[in-house]
mmCIF file of C-alpha atoms in Angstrom:
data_model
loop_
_atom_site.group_PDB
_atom_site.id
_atom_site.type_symbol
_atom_site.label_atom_id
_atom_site.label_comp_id
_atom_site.label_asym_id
_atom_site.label_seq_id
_atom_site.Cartn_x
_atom_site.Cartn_y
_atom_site.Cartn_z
ATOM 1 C CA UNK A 222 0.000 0.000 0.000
ATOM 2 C CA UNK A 223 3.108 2.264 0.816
ATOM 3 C CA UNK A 224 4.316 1.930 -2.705
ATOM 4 C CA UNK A 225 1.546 3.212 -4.315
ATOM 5 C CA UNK A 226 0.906 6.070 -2.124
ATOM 6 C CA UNK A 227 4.717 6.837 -3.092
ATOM 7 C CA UNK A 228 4.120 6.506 -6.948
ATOM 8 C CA UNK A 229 1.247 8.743 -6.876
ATOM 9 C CA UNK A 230 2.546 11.346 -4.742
ATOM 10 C CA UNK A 231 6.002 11.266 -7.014
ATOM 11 C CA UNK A 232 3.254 11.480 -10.208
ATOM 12 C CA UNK A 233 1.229 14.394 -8.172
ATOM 13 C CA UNK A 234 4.472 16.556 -8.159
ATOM 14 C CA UNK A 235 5.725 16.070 -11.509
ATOM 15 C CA UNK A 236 2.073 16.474 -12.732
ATOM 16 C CA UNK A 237 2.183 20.131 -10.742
ATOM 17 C CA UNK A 238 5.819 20.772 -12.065
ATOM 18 C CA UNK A 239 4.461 20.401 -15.905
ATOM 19 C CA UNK A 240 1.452 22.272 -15.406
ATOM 20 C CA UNK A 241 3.534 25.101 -13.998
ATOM 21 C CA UNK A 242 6.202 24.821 -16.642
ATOM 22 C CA UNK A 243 3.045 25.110 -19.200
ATOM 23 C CA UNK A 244 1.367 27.966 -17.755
ATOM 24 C CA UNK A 245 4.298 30.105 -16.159
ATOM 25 C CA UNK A 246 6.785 29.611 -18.426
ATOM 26 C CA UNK A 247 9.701 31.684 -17.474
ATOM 27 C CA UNK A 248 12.979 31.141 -19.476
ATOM 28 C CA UNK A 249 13.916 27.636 -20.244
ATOM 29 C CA UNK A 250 16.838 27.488 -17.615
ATOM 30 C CA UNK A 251 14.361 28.387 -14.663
ATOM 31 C CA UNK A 252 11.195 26.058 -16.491
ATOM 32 C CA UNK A 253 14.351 23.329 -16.010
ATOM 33 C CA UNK A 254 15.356 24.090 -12.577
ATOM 34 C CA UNK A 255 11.432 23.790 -11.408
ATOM 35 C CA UNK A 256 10.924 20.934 -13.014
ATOM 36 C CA UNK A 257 14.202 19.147 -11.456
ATOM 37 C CA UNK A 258 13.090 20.547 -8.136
ATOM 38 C CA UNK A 259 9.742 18.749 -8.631
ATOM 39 C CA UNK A 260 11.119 15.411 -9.551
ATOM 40 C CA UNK A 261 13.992 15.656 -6.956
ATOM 41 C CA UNK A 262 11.138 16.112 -4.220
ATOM 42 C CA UNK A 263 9.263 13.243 -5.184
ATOM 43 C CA UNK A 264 12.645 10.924 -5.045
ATOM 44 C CA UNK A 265 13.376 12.598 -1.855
ATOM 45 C CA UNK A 266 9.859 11.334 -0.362
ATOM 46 C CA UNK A 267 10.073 7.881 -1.644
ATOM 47 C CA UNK A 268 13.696 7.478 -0.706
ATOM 48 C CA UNK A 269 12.706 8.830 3.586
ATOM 49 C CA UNK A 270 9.744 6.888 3.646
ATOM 50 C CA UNK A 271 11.671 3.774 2.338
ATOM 51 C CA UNK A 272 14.331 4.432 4.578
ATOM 52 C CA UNK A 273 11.611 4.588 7.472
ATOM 53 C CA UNK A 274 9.970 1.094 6.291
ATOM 54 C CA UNK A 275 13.535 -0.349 6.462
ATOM 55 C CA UNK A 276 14.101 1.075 10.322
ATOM 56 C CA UNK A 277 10.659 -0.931 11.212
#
């Protein structure tokens, strides 16, 4: 159940990182840096919470 819960919240941020790429759409060097932000966010979550899972 943890694992999906992780793929959807890693698909809910890059999901909100293209939207505001699409919509905002500043110069292509800060659309970039968002959208590595985004996708660095969601490994950081599934990466703590499987770090947590291997603690219990």
């Amino acid at each position: 159940m943890r694992t999906k819960k992780q793929i959807v919240g890693v698909i809910v941020l890059i999901i909100v990182a293209i939207t505001l790429r699409s919509t905002i759409g500043f110069t292509e060097l800060v659309d970039n840096l968002v959208m590595l932000f985004f996708v660095l966010l969601g490994c950081w979550f599934t990466y703590v919470n499987a770090k947590k899972k291997d603690r219990a």
